Every structure is written in C-alpha cells, then in structure tokens.
XYZ file of C-alpha atoms in Angstrom:
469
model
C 9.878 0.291 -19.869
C 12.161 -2.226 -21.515
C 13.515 -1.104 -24.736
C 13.760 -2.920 -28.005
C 17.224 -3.847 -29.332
C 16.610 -2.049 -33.126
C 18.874 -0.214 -34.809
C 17.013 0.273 -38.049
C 16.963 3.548 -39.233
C 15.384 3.803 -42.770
C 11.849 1.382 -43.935
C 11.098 1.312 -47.159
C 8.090 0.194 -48.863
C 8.206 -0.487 -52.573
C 5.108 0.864 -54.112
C 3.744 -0.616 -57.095
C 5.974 -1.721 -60.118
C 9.005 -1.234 -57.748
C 7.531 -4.116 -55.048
C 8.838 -6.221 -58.286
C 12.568 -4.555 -57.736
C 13.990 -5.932 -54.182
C 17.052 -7.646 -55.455
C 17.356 -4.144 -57.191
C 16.545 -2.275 -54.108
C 18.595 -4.109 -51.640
C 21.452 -4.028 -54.028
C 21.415 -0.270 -53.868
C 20.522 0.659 -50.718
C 22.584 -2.279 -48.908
C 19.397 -3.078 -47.322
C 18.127 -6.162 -45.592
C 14.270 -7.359 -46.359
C 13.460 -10.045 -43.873
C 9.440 -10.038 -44.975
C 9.263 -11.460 -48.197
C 5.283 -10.922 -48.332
C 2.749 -9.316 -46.883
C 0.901 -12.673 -46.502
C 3.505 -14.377 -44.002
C 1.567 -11.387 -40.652
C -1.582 -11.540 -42.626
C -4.373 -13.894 -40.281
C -6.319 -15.596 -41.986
C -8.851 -16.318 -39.081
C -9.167 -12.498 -38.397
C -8.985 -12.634 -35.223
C -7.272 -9.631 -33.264
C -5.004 -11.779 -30.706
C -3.309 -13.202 -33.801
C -2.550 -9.742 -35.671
C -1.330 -8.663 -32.871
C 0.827 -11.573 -31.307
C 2.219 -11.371 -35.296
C 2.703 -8.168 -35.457
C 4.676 -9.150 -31.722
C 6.670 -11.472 -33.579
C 7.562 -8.659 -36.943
C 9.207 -6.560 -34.033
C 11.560 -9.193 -32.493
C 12.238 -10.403 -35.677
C 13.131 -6.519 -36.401
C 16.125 -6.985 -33.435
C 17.678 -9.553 -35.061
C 18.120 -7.178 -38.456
C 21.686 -6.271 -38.773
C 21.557 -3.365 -41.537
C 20.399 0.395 -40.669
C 18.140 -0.117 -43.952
C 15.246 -2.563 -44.457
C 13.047 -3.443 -47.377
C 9.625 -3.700 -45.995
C 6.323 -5.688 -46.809
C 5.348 -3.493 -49.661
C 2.213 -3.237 -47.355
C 1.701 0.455 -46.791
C 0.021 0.675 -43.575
C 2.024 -2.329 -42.128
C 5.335 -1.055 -43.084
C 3.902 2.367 -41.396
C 3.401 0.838 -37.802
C 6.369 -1.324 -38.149
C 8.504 1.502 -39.125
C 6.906 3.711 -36.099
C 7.364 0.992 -33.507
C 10.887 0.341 -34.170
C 11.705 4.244 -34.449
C 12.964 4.821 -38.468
C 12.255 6.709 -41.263
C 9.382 5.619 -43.562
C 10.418 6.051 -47.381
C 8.317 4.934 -50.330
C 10.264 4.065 -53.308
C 9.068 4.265 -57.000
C 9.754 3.471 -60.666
C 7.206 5.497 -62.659
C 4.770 8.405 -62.825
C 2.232 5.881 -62.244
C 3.744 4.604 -58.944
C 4.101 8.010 -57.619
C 0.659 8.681 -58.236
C -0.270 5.805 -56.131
C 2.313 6.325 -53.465
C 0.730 9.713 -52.980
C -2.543 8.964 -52.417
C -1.194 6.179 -50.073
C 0.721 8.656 -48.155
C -2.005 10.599 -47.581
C -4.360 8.369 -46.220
C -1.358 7.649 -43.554
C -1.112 10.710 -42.618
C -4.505 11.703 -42.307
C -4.133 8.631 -39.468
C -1.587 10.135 -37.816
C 0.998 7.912 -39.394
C 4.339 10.053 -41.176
C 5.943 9.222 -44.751
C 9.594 10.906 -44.719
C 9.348 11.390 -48.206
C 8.417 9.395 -51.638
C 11.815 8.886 -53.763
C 12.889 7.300 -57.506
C 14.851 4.609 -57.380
C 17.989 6.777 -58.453
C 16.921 8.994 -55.690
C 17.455 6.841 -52.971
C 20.947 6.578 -51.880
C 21.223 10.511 -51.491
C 17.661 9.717 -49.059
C 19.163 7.343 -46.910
C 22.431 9.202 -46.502
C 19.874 12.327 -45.235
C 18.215 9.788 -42.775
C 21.074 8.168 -41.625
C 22.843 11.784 -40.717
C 19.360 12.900 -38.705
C 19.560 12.352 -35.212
C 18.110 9.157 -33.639
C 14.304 8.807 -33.404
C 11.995 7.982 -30.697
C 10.060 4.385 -31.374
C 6.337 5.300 -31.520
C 4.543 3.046 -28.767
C 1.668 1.107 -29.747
C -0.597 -1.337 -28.807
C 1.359 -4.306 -30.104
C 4.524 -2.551 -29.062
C 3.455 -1.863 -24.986
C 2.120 -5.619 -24.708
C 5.670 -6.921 -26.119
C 7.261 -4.153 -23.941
C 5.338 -5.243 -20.659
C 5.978 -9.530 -21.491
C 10.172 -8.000 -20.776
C 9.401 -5.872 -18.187
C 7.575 -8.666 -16.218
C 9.979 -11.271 -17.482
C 12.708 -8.928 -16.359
C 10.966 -9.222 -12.531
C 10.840 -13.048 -12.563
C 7.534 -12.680 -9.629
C 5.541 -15.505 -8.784
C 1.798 -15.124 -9.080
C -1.442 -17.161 -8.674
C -4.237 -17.873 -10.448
C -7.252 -19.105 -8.089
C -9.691 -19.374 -11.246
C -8.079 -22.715 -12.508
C -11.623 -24.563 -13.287
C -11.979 -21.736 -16.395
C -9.951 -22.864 -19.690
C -8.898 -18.903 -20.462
C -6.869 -19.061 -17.159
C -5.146 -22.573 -18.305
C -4.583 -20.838 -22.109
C -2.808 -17.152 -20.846
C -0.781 -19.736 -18.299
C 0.472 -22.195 -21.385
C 1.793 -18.644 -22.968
C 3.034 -16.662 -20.199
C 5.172 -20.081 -19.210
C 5.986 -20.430 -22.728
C 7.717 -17.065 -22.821
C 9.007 -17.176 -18.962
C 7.306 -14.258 -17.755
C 6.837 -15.448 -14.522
C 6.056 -18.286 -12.022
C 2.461 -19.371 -11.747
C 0.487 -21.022 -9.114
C -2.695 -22.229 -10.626
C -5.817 -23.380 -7.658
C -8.003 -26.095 -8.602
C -8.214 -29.933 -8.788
C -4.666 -30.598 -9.803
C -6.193 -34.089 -12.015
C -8.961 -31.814 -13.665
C -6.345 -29.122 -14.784
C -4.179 -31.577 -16.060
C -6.441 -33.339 -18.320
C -8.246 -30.184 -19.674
C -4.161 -28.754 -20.371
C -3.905 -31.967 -22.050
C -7.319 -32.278 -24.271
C -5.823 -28.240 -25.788
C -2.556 -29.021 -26.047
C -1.412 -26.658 -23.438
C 1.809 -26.613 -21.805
C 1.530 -25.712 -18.093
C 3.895 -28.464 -16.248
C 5.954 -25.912 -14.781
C 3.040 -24.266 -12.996
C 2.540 -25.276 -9.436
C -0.759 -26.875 -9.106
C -2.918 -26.838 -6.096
C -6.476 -28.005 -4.428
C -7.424 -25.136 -2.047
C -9.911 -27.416 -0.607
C -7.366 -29.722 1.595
C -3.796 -30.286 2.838
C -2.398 -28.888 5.515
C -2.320 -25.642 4.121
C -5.643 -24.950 4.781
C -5.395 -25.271 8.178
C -3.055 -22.734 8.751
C -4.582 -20.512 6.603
C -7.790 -20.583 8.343
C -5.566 -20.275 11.433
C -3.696 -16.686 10.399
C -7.094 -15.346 9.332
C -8.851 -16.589 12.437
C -6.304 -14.284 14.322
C -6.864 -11.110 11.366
C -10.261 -11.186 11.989
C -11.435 -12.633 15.480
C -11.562 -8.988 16.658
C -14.958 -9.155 14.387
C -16.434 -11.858 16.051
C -15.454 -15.229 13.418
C -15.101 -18.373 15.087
C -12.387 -20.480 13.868
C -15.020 -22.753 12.035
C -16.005 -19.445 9.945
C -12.432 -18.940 9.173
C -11.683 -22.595 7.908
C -15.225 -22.099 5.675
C -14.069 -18.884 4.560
C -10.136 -20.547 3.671
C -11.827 -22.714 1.461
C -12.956 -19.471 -1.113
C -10.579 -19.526 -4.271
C -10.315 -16.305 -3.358
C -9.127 -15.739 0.308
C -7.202 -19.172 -0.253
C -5.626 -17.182 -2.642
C -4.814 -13.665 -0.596
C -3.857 -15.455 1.969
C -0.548 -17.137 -0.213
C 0.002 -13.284 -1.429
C -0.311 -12.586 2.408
C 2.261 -15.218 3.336
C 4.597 -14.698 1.000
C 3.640 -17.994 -1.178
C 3.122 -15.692 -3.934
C 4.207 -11.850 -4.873
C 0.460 -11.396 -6.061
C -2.757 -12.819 -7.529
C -5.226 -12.276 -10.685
C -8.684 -13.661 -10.625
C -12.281 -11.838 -11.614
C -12.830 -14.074 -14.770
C -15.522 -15.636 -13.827
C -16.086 -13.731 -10.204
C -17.700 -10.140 -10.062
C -14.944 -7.483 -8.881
C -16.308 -7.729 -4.700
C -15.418 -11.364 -4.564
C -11.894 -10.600 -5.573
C -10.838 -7.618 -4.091
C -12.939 -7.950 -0.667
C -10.783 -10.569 0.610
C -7.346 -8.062 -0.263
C -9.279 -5.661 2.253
C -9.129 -8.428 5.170
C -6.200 -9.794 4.286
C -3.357 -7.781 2.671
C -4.843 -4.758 3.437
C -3.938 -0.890 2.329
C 0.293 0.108 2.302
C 1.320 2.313 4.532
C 0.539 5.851 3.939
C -2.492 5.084 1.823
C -6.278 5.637 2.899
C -7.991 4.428 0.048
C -7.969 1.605 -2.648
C -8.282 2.891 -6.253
C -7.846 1.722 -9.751
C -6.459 3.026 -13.040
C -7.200 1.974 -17.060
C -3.792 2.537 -19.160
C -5.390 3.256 -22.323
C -3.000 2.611 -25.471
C -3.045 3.763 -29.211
C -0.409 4.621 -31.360
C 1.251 7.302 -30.055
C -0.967 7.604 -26.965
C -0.313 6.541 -23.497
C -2.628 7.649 -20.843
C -3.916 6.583 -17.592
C -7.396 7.043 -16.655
C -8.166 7.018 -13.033
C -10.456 5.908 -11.004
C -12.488 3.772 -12.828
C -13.581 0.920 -11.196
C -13.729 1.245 -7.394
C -14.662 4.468 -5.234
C -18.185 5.762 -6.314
C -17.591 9.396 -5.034
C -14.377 9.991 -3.407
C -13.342 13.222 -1.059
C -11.001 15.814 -2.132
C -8.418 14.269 0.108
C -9.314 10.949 -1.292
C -8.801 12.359 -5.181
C -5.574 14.000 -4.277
C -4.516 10.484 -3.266
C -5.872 8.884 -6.194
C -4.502 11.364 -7.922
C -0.327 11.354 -6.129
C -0.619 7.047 -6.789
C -2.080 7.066 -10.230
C 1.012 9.251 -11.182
C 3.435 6.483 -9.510
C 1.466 3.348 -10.870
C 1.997 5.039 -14.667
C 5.168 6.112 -14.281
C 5.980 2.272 -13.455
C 4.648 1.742 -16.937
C 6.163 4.078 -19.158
C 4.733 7.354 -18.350
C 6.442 10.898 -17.174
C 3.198 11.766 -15.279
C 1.414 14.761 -16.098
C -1.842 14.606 -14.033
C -4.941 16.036 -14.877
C -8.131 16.386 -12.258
C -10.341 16.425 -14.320
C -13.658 18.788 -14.254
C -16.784 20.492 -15.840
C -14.500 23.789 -15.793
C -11.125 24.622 -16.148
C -9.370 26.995 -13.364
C -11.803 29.721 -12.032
C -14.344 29.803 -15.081
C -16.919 27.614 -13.375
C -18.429 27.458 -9.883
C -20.135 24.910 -7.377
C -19.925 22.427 -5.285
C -18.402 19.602 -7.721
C -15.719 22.184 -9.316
C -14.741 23.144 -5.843
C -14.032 19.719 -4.723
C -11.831 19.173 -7.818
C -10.005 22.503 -7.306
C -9.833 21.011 -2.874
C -7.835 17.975 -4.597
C -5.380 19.493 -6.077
C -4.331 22.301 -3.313
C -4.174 19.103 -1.455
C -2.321 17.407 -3.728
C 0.145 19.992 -4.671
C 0.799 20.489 -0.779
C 0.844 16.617 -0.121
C 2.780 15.544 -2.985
C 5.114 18.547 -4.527
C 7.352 16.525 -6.719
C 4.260 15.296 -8.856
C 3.413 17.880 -11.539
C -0.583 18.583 -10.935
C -3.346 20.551 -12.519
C -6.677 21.711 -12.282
C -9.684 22.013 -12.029
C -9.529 21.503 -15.787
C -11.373 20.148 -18.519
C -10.558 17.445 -20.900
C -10.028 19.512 -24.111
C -7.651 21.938 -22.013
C -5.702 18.726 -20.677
C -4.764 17.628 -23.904
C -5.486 20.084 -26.817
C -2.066 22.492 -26.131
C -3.688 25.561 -27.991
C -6.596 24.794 -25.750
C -4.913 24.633 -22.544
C -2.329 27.507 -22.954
C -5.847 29.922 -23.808
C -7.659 28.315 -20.621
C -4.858 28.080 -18.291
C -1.685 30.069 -19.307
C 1.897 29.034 -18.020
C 0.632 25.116 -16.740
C 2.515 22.657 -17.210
C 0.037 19.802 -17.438
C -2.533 21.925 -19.662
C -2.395 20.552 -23.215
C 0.238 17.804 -22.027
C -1.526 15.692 -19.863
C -1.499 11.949 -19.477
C -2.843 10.639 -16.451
C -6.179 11.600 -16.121
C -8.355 11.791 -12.725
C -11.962 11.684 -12.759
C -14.154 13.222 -9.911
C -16.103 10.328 -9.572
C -16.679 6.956 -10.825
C -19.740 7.227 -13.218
C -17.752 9.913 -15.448
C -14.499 7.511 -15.225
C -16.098 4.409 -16.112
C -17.866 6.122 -18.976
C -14.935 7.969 -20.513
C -12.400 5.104 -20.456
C -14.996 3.001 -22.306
C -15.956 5.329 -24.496
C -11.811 6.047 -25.623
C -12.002 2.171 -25.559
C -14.464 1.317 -28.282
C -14.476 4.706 -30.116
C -10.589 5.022 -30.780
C -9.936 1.311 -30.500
C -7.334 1.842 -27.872
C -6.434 -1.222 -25.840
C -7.433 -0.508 -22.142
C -5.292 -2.686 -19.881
C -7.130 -3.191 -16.377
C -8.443 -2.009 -14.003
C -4.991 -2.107 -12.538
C -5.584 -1.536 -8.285
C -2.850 0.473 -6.061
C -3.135 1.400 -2.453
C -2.709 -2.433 -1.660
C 0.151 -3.785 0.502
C 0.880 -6.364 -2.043
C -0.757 -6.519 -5.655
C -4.114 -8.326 -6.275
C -5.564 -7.355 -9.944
C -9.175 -7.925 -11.227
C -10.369 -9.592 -14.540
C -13.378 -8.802 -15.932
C -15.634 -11.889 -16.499
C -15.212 -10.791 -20.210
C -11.745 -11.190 -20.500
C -10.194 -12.254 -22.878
C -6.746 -14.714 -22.748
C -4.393 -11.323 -23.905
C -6.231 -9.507 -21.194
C -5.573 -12.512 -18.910
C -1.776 -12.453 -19.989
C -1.822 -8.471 -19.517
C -2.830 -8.664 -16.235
C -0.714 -11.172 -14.375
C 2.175 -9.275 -16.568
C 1.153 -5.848 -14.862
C 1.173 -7.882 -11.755
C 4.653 -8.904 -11.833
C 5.723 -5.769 -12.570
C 3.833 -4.202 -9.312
C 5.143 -7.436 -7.540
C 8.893 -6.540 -7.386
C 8.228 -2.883 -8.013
C-alpha cells in the first residue's frame, strides 16, 4: 500500500507538570509540536467517523512536520497511536517524582494494550534519549484502523477508476460521493433522477457536481443495453421485452456500464439484499478466466493486525477444489491490500490429530492448493490458535511456515466464516472492510443495508483499487 511521507522519529508526551514545559522542551530537544491541545482531535459529538477522519487528518498533518522530534498532545493514549502509525519512538518526559509516578502507571496501561513506551526520561535526560533513538535503525509504522482507511483513499486515488453508484435515491450514497470527490479518489457515476439528486445534494450541502448523473429509466442507453443483454441471455429463453424490463433494474443498468466499459466497477447493496446486487454480475460480467467460483473476503483491521477472513458471505458449503480456489484468490485479493499472504484453511483439527469427513475436506483443499498454486505459501488442516499463536503452531505443526504466522484465513464453510469475522468485529473492535468479491471479470462490491457512509467510502475505494489492479 501507499506509504506515508513521515520522517519523525522520536514522540514525546509531556506527562504532568512537564505538559506546562513545551517552549522548554522544544528548546532542548529541537523539536516541533504541531498539536497544541488535546482538545483540537477531541469530538465533541462522539461519534466514531469523526475520531477517526481526525485522527486521518493528525497523520497528514504529521507529513508536513519537518523535525525528526515532535512534542505530542500530552494525551497518552493519543500520542501512543499517533506515534505507532507514523513509525517513532514513544518517550514520556518528566519533571518530578510525582510525574514519574504517573507516567508509570500510564505506561503500563499502554502496554498492557499492546501499545510500547521506549522509555520514561527527566528532562535533563532527554537529549542523550533522542540521540539513542535517532542512531536505532528505522521503524516499521504500525497499521491501524485510521491508518489503512487513509492508506486505501491514496491507493485508490493513485488508480484514478471510474465507478458507479446505482443506489442514488439513498442520501448515504450522495454523502460518501460529496467526500470521495472532495478528496479525488475517483470518478463517480451516480443512477437516479438527475433533478432529485441535485436538490437533496443541495438541501445537505453536498458537493457532487463533478459526478456524472444519470436516469436508468430512459435515453438511448437503455435501449442498447437491453439490446447486449438480449443477446447474453436469449440462449435462456428472454424475449427482448424481458430484457428492456430487466435494463431498467438499478442494478443490471448498472453491470451492464461495468460490462461496457462505461465504468471500471460498481458498489450498491445499501438498501438491496446481497442477490439483487451480485446476481446480475453472474449474467453479465461473469467469472475471469481461470476461476470457477465467486467468493468473498472481510479484511479485518486493528492495530497491528491485518487479516483476511475468507469466505464469508457467498458459498454456503464449498468443495475442496472450490476452497483451494478460495483459498489461491483470497491470498491475491490481500496481497493487493497490504498483506504478504500466509493462508490458513482453517479446521476443527490441526494436521493429522483429528479425523472425518469435514477435516478431510480441509486437508483435500490444500493438497489441491499446494499442487494448483505452488508460489502461495499454504497450510493445514489447522486450527485457529495454531494459525496465529507461534508457540501454538510450532507444538501442533513443527517446521510450517504459516503456523503461528498466518493472516489470511479460510473457513470451510460459510456459517463458521460469517460467525468468526463478526465475532473479531464486535469483540476486538476491529474495522471489517467488506465483503470484498473476487472471481469476477470486472469488480462489483456489496454494501450491507447497514452501512454506514465510511463503509460506503471504503468500498468504492477497494473498488478502484480492484478496478485498475
């Protein structure tokens, strides 16, 4: 993925009576301090889109920081991710026995998150600190949520694709298209009456004049449309009369401009169940070549953690030779996002410990899989503690590669997928970005009728990305 420009190397946090002592602090460690308060990211409607489109903001604002040093909120835990995302040193600095006292106990309720303190240092301390850090070798930015949405806006940006959005008589559509053509991600084509659009972008005060607006209902268009899909599908008996009923769907109105080239893909689903989207990419665009079966994949991000579950949304019970599919294209849909692939098939027993039907099929997958698709590394059967606990995996499965170091995750069938990526979804409050589909000859994503406008803006950004991919 796209990198950030950040060449910070040291974030300090003033804890207690030293949060009084920048101009002291920036004096002696040549630092800059670009947040003067903790207050200027705190939102005061709490709502989670606005922490984390500021907390968006902190890191470009981080690029344009021209000193290796920075003097941070004097928030602990914001300085923490901050520090993480843009790959430097944490320090705490202090000015009495009192502050160290406090910077301890702060420090340890970071770490006991999984965040890292380099160290907790007097004032007189510090320039002998930053002269370690500086000399260390250069450190790895932490991904996070905040960080992976900002990282995929670029990335799609980067791709400048062309998408549209069918679903334009729902105001969440209009809202993610005012900020994805405020930023420039990418071109949009929103369906709809183009008068009714208007005035609703209007009545919100969002900015969508540079979207292409368009009724799928008429125009000349239409015609043609219901022309091409007459000839896709006469061999199933539709009359041409079907086919111009069938043109006039958001949906296949929309496959069809992915299908013609109008547009490099399409998002809808937010207020249309998953069949009414995707049924019409099976008619229309139909599966790439080389690929038997449509399937999905959840990337599931927390700090730290990237993984991709698959499948989770679309085959109920898939073969052996299915999974091993699933299983090759999962690994090539993360790796588009940021992920060395380690796969994972995921089952009730690792290796030979276990028996049956269900194991065997797992254990059919991946002989397939590491026959079919060699330069992929594969494991399994294996369990879920074994994939990613490495004391685990080495006991369970000795000399593998994937065993305690796995990241994209394949489920044997759809009812433990679904559950699992929801239940890493609400219990770890990971973001879960999808169901992102592959197997398609061009990209068509799926909303949930939940969605929210990030989710919206995550999508058609995942899209682009697939689009020129």
């Amino acid at each position: 993925m796209v990198s950030l420009n950040i060449t910070i190397k040291a974030f300090i946090t003033p804890v207690g009576s030293a949060s009084a002592r920048r101009a002291d602090l920036i004096s002696a460690a040549q630092a800059e301090c670009i947040f003067q308060a903790t207050t200027a990211f705190a939102d005061s409607s709490g709502s989670p889109t606005s922490n984390a489109s500021r907390f968006q903001r902190a890191l470009q604002q981080l690029e344009g920081v021209a000193s290796e040093v920075l003097i941070g909120t004097g928030e602990p835990r914001l300085d923490s991710r901050l520090a993480a995302a843009s790959g430097a040193a944490h320090l705490f600095v202090i000015s009495s026995d009192a502050d160290e006292q406090l910077a301890t106990l702060t420090r340890r309720q970071l770490e006991a998150d999984g965040a890292e303190v380099h160290g907790i240092f007097r004032e007189n301390e510090l320039s002998d600190a930053l002269v370690q850090v500086q000399a260390q070798s250069e450190r790895s930015p932490k991904i996070g949520p905040e960080l992976f949405e900002l990282n995929l806006l670029r990335q799609a940006k980067a791709k400048r694709a062309h998408i549209v959005l069918p679903e334009g008589d729902d105001d969440r559509i209009l809202e993610a298209a005012h900020q994805l053509l405020a930023d420039d991600v990418c071109e949009l084509t929103i369906l709809g009456d183009p008068e009714d659009i208007k005035k609703r972008a209007a009545e919100n005060g969002w900015e969508i004049t540079t979207a292409n607006l368009a009724n799928p209902t008429e125009g000349d268009q239409l015609e043609q449309f219901a022309q091409d899909f007459f000839e896709l599908r006469k061999h199933k008996g539709i009359s041409i009369d079907d086919a111009r009923a069938t043109m006039q769907d958001i949906s296949y109105y929309a496959t069809m401009m992915v299908h013609k080239g109008l547009a490099d893909g399409m998002v809808s689903g937010a207020a249309h169940t998953t069949a009414h989207t995707i049924k019409p990419s099976f008619q229309i665009i139909k599966t790439a070549p080389g690929s038997s079966v449509v399937s999905s994949i959840f990337l599931l991000v927390m700090d730290g953690v990237l993984w991709a579950f698959g499948d989770c949304a679309v085959n109920p019970n898939p073969t052996p030779d299915q999974l091993a599919e699933i299983a090759a294209v999962s690994a090539h849909t993360a790796e588009q996002f940021g992920i060395d692939p380690k796969v994972a098939l995921l089952s009730y027993s690792t290796g030979t410990s276990g028996s049956g039907p269900d194991v065997q099929a797992v254990a059919d997958a991946v002989a397939k899989a590491k026959e079919t698709f060699a330069a992929v590394q594969f494991d399994g059967p294996i369990q879920f503690d074994a994939a990613v606990v490495e004391s685990v995996g080495q006991k369970k499965m000795p000399g593998s590669t994937v065993a305690g170091h796995a990241n994209v995750f394949i489920f044997p069938d759809l009812n433990s997928g679904n559950i699992a990526y929801k239940a890493v979804q609400r219990t770890a409050g990971a973001l879960a970005v999808g169901p992102i589909l592959q197997g398609l000859n061009k990209p068509v994503n799926d909303l949930s009728r939940g969605a929210t406008v990030p989710d919206i803006v995550n999508t058609v950004a995942i899209t682009a990305i697939q689009a020129q991919s």
